Coordinates of N, CA and C in Angstrom, one line a residue:
X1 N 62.5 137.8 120.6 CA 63.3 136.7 120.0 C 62.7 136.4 118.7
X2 N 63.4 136.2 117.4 CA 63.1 135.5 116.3 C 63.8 134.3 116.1
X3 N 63.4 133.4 114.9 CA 63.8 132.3 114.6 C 64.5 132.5 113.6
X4 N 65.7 132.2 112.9 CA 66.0 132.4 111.9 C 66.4 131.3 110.7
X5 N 65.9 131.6 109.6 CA 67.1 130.5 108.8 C 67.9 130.0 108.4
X6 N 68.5 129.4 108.0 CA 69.7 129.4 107.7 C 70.2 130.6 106.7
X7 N 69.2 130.7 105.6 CA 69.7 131.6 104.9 C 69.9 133.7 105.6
X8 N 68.8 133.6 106.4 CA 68.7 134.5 107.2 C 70.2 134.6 108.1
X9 N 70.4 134.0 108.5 CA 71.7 133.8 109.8 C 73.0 133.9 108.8
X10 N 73.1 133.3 107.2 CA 73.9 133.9 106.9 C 73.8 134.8 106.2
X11 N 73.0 136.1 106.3 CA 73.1 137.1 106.0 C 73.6 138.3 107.2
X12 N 73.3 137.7 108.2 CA 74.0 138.5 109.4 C 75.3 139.0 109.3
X13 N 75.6 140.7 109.7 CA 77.2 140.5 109.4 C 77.9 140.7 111.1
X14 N 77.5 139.2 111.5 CA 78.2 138.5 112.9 C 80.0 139.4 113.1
X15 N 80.1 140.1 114.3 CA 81.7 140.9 114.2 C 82.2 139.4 115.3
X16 N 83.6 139.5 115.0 CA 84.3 138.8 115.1 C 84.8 139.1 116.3
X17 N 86.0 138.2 116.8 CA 87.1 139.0 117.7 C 88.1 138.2 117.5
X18 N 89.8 138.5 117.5 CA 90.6 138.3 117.6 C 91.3 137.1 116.2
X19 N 91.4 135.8 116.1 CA 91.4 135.5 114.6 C 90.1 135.1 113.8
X20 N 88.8 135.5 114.6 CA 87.6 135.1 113.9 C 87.5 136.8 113.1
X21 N 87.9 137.4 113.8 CA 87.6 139.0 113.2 C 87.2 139.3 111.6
X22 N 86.5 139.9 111.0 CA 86.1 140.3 109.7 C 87.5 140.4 109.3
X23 N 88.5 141.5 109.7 CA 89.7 141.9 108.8 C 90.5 140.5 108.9
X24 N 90.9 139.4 109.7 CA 91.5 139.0 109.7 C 90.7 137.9 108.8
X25 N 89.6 137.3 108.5 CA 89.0 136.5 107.8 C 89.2 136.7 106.2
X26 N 89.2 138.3 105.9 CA 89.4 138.9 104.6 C 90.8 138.8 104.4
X27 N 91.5 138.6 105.2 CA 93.1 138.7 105.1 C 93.0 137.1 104.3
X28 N 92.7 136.2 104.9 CA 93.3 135.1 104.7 C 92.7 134.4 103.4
X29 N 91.5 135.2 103.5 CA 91.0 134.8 101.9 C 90.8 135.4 100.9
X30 N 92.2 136.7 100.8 CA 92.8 136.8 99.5 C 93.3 135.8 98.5
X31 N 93.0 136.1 97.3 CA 93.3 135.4 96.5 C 94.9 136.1 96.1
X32 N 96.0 135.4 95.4 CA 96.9 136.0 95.2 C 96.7 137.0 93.7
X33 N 97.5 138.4 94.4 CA 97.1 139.1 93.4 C 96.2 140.3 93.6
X34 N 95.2 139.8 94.8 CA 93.9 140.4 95.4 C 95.0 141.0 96.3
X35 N 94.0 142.7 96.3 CA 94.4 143.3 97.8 C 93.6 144.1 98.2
X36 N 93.8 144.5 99.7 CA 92.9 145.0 100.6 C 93.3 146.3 100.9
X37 N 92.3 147.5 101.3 CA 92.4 148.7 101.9 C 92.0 148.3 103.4
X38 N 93.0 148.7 104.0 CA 92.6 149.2 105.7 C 92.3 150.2 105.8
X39 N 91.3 151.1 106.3 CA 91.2 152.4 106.8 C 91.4 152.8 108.2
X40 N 91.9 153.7 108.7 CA 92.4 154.1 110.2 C 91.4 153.5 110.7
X41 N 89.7 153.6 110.2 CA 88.0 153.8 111.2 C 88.2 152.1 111.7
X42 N 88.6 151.3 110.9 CA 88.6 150.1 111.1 C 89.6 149.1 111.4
X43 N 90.9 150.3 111.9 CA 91.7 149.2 112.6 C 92.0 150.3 113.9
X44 N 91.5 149.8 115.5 CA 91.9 149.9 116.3 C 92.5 149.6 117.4
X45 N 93.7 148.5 116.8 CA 94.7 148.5 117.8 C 95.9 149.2 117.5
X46 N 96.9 149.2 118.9 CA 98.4 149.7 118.8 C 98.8 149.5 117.8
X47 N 99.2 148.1 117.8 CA 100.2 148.0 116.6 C 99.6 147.9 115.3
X48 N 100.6 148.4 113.8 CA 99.8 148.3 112.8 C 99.1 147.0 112.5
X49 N 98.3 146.7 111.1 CA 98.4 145.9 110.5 C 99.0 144.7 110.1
X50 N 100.5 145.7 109.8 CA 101.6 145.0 109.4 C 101.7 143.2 110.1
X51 N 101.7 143.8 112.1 CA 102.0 142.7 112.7 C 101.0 141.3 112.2
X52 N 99.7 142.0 112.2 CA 98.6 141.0 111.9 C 98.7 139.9 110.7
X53 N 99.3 141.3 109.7 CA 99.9 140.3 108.0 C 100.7 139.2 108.2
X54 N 102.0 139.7 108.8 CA 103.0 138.7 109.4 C 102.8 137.6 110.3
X55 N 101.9 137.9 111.1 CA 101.1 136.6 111.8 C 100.7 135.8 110.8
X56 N 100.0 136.3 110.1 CA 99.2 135.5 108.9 C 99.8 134.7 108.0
X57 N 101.3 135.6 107.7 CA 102.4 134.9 107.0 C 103.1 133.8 107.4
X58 N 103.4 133.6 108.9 CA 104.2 132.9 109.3 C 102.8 131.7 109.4
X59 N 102.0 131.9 109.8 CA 101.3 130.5 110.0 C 100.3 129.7 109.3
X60 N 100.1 130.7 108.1 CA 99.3 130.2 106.9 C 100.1 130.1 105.8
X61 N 101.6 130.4 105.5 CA 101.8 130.3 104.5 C 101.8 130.9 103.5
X62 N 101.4 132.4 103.9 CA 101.0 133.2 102.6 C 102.4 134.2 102.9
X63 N 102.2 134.6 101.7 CA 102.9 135.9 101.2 C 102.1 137.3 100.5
X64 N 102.9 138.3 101.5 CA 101.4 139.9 101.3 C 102.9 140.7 101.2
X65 N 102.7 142.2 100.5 CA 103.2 142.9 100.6 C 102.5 144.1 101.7
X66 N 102.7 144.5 102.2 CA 102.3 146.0 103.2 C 102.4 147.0 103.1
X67 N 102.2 148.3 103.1 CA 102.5 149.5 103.3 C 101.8 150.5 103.7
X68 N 102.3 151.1 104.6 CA 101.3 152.4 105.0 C 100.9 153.5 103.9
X69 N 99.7 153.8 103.8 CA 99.3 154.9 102.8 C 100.0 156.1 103.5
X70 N 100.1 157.4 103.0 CA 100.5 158.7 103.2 C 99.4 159.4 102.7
X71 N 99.5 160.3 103.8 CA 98.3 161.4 103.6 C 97.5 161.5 104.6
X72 N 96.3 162.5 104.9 CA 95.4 162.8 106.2 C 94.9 161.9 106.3
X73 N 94.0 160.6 105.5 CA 93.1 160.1 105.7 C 93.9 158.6 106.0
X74 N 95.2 158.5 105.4 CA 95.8 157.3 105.8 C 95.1 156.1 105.9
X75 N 95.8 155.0 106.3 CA 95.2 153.6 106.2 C 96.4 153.0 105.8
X76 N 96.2 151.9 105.3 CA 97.5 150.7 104.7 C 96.0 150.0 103.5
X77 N 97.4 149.3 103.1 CA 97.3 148.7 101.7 C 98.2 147.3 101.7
X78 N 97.1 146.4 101.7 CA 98.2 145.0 101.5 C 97.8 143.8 100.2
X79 N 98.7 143.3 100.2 CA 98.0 142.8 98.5 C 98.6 141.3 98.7
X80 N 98.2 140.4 98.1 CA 98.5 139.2 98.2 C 99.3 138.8 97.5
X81 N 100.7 138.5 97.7 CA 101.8 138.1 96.3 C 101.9 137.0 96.2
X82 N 102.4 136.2 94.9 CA 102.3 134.9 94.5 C 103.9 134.2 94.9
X83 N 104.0 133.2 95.8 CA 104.8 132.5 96.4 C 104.6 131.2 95.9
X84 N 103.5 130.8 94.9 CA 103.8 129.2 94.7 C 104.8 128.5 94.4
X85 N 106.0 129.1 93.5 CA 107.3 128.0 93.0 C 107.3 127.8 94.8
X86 N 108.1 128.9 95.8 CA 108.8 128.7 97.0 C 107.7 127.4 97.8
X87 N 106.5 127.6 97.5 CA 106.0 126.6 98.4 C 105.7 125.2 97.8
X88 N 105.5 125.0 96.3 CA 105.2 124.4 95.6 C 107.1 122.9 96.3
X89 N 107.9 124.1 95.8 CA 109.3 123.1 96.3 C 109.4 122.9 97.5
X90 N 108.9 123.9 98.4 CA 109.3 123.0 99.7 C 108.2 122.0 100.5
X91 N 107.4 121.6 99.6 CA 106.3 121.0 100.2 C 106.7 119.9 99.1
X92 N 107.8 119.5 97.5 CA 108.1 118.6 97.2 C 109.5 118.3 98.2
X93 N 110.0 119.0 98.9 CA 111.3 118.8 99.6 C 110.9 118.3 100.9
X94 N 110.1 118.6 101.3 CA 109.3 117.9 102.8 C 108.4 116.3 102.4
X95 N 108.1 116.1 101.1 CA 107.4 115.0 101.0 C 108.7 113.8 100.8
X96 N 109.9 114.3 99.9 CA 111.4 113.5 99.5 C 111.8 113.2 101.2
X97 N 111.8 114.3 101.8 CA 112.3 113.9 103.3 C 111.7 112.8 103.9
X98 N 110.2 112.8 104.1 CA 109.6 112.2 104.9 C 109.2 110.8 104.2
X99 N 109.6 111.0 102.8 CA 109.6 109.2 101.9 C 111.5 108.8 102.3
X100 N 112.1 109.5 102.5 CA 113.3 109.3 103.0 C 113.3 108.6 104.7
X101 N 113.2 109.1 104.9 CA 112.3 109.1 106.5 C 111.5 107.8 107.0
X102 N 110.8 107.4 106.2 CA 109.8 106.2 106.1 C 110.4 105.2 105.8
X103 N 111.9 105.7 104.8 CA 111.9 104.5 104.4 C 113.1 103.4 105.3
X104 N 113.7 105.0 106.1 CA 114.8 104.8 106.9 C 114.4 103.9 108.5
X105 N 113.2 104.4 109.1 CA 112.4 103.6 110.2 C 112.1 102.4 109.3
X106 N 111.5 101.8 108.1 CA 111.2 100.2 107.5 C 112.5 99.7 107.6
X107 N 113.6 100.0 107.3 CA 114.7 99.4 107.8 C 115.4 99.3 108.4
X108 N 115.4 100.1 109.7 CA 115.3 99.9 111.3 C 114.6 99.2 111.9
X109 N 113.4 98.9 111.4 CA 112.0 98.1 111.8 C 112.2 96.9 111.5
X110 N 112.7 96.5 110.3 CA 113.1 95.2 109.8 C 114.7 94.6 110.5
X111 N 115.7 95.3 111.0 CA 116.5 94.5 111.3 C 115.9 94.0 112.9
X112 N 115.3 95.2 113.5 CA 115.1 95.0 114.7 C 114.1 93.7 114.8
X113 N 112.9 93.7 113.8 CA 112.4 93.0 113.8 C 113.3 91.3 113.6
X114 N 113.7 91.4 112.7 CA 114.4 90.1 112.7 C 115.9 89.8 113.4
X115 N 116.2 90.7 114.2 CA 116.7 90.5 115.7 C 116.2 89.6 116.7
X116 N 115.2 90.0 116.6 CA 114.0 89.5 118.3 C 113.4 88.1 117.2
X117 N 113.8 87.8 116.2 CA 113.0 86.5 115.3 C 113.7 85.5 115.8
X118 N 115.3 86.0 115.2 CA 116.5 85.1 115.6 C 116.9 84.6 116.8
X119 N 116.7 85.6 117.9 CA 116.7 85.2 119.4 C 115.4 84.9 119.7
X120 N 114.3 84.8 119.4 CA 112.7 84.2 120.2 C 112.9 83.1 119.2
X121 N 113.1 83.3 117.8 CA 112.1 81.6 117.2 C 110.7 82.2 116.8
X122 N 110.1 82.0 117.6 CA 108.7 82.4 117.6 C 107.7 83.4 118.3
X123 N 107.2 84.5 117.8 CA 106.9 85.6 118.6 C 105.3 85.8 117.9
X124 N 104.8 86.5 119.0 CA 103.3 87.1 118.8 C 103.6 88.6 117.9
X125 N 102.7 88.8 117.3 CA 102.9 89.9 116.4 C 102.4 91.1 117.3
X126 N 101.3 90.8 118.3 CA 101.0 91.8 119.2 C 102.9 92.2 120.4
X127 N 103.1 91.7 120.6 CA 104.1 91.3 121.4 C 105.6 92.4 120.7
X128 N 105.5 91.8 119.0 CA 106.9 92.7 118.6 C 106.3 94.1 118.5
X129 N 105.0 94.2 118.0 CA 104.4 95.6 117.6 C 104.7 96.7 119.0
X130 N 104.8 95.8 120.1 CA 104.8 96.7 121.7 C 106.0 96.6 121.8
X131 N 107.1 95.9 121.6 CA 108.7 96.4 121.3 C 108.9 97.2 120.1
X132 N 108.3 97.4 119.3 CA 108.5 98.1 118.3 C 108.4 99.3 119.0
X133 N 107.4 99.4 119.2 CA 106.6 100.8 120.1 C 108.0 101.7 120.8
X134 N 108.1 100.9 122.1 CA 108.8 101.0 122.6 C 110.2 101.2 122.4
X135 N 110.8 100.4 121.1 CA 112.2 100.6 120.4 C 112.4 102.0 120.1
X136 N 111.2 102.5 119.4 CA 111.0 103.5 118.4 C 110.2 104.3 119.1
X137 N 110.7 104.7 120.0 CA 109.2 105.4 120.9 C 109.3 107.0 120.2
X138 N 110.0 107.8 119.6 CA 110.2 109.0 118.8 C 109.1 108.6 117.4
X139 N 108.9 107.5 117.1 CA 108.1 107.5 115.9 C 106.9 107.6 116.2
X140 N 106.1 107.6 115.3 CA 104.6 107.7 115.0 C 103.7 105.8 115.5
X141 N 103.5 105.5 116.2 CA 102.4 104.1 116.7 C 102.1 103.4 115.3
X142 N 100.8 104.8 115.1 CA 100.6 104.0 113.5 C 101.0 104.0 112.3
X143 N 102.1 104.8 112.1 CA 103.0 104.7 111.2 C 104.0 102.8 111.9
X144 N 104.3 102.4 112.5 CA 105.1 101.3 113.2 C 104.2 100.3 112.8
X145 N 103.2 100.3 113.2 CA 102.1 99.4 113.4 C 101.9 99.4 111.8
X146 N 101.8 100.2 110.8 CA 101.4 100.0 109.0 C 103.1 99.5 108.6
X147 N 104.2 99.9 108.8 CA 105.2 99.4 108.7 C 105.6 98.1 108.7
X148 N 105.3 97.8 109.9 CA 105.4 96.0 110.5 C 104.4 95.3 109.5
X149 N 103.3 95.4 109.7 CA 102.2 94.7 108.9 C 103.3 94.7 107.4
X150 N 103.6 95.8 106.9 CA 104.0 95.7 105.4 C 105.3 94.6 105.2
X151 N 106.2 94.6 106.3 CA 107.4 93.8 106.8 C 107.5 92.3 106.8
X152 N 106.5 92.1 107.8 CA 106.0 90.6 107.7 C 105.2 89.7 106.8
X153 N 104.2 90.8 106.0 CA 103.7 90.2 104.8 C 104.8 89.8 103.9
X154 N 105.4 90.9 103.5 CA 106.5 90.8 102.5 C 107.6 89.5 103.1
X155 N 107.7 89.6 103.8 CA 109.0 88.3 104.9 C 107.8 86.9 104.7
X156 N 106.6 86.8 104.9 CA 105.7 85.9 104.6 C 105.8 85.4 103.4
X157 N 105.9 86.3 102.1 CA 105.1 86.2 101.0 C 106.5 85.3 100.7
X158 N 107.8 85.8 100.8 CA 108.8 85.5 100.4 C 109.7 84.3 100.9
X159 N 108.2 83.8 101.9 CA 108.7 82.2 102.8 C 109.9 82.4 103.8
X160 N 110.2 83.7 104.3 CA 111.5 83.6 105.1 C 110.5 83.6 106.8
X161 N 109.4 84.2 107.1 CA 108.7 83.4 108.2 C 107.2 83.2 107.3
X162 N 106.4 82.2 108.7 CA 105.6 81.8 108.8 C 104.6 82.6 109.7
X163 N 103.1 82.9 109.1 CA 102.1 83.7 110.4 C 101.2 82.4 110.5
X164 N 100.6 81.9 111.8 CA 100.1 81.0 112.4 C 99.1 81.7 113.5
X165 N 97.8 82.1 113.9 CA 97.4 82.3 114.8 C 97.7 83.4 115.7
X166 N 98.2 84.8 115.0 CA 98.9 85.8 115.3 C 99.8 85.8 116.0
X167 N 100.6 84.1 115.3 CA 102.5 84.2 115.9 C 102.7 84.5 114.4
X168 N 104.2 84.7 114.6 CA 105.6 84.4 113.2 C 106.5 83.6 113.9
X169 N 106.7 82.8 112.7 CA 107.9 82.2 113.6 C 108.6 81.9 112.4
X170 N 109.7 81.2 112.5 CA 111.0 81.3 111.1 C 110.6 79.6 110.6
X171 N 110.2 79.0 109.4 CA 110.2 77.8 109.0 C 111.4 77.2 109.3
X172 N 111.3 75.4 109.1 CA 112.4 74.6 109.2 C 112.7 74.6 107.3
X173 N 113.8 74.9 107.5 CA 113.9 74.6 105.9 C 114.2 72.9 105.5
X174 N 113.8 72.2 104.4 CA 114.6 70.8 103.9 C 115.3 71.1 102.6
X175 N 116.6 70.5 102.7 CA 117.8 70.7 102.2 C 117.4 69.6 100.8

């Protein structure tokens, strides 16, 4: 047994298995543009490579071109292609959704909220946050829970309720 250093340990060329594997590590940290030789000696499973790319594609997000070499010595060839506009937009089209989305549960959150204001008068803020919960049980807790807090400040700041001792309750107005 030896001890090793750090620098020693990473000099080791530690083999992998399955998605820790050397090929699959080099797969994923192509740069776009960058590509890789597979040679028959170093890939021994059934199915080609191809499947492994396409794994890689669907759940990392990349884009590779593939193809089998021709010839005795064969292998494949995959190269990293540049997909940023495609992800660049749908990752602005998933952020538009989900500020759509956020903004759609704040004002679900707010009528409901001032639903249960109108009928109680006066409520504990722990109390609506667990009807909220519950209203909204498809949403996210702390997404509800940062929502509310942003609801009641704003309904506070604007004098339409009062916070007292972790109640709200609705002021008496004078005319």
């Amino acid at each position: 047994m030896k001890k090793l250093s750090a620098d020693e340990y990473a000099q080791l060329p530690i083999k992998g298995k399955g998605r820790s594997s050397h090929l699959f590590n080099s797969i994923v940290n192509l740069k776009v543009g960058e590509g890789l030789l597979i040679e028959k000696k170093d890939w021994n499973r059934k199915a080609s490579p191809s499947t492994l790319v396409r794994y890689i594609e669907k759940n990392h997000q990349m884009k590779f071109a593939c193809a089998a070499i021709s010839g005795e010595e064969g292998g494949w060839a995959l190269k990293r292609i540049d997909d940023d506009n495609k992800t660049s937009q749908s990752n602005n089209f998933i952020k538009a959704t989900s500020d759509i989305e956020r903004l759609q549960l704040k004002s679900d959150l707010l009528v409901f909220y001032l639903g249960r204001m109108a009928f109680q008068k006066i409520e504990r803020i722990e109390d609506s946050i667990k009807s909220a919960v519950v209203q909204f049980w498809k949403a996210d807790a702390n997404l509800l829970k940062e929502l509310f807090y942003e609801i009641i400040k704003s309904l506070n700041d604007q004098g339409h309720i009062v916070i007292e001792n972790e109640k709200t309750y609705i002021p008496l107005r004078k005319n």
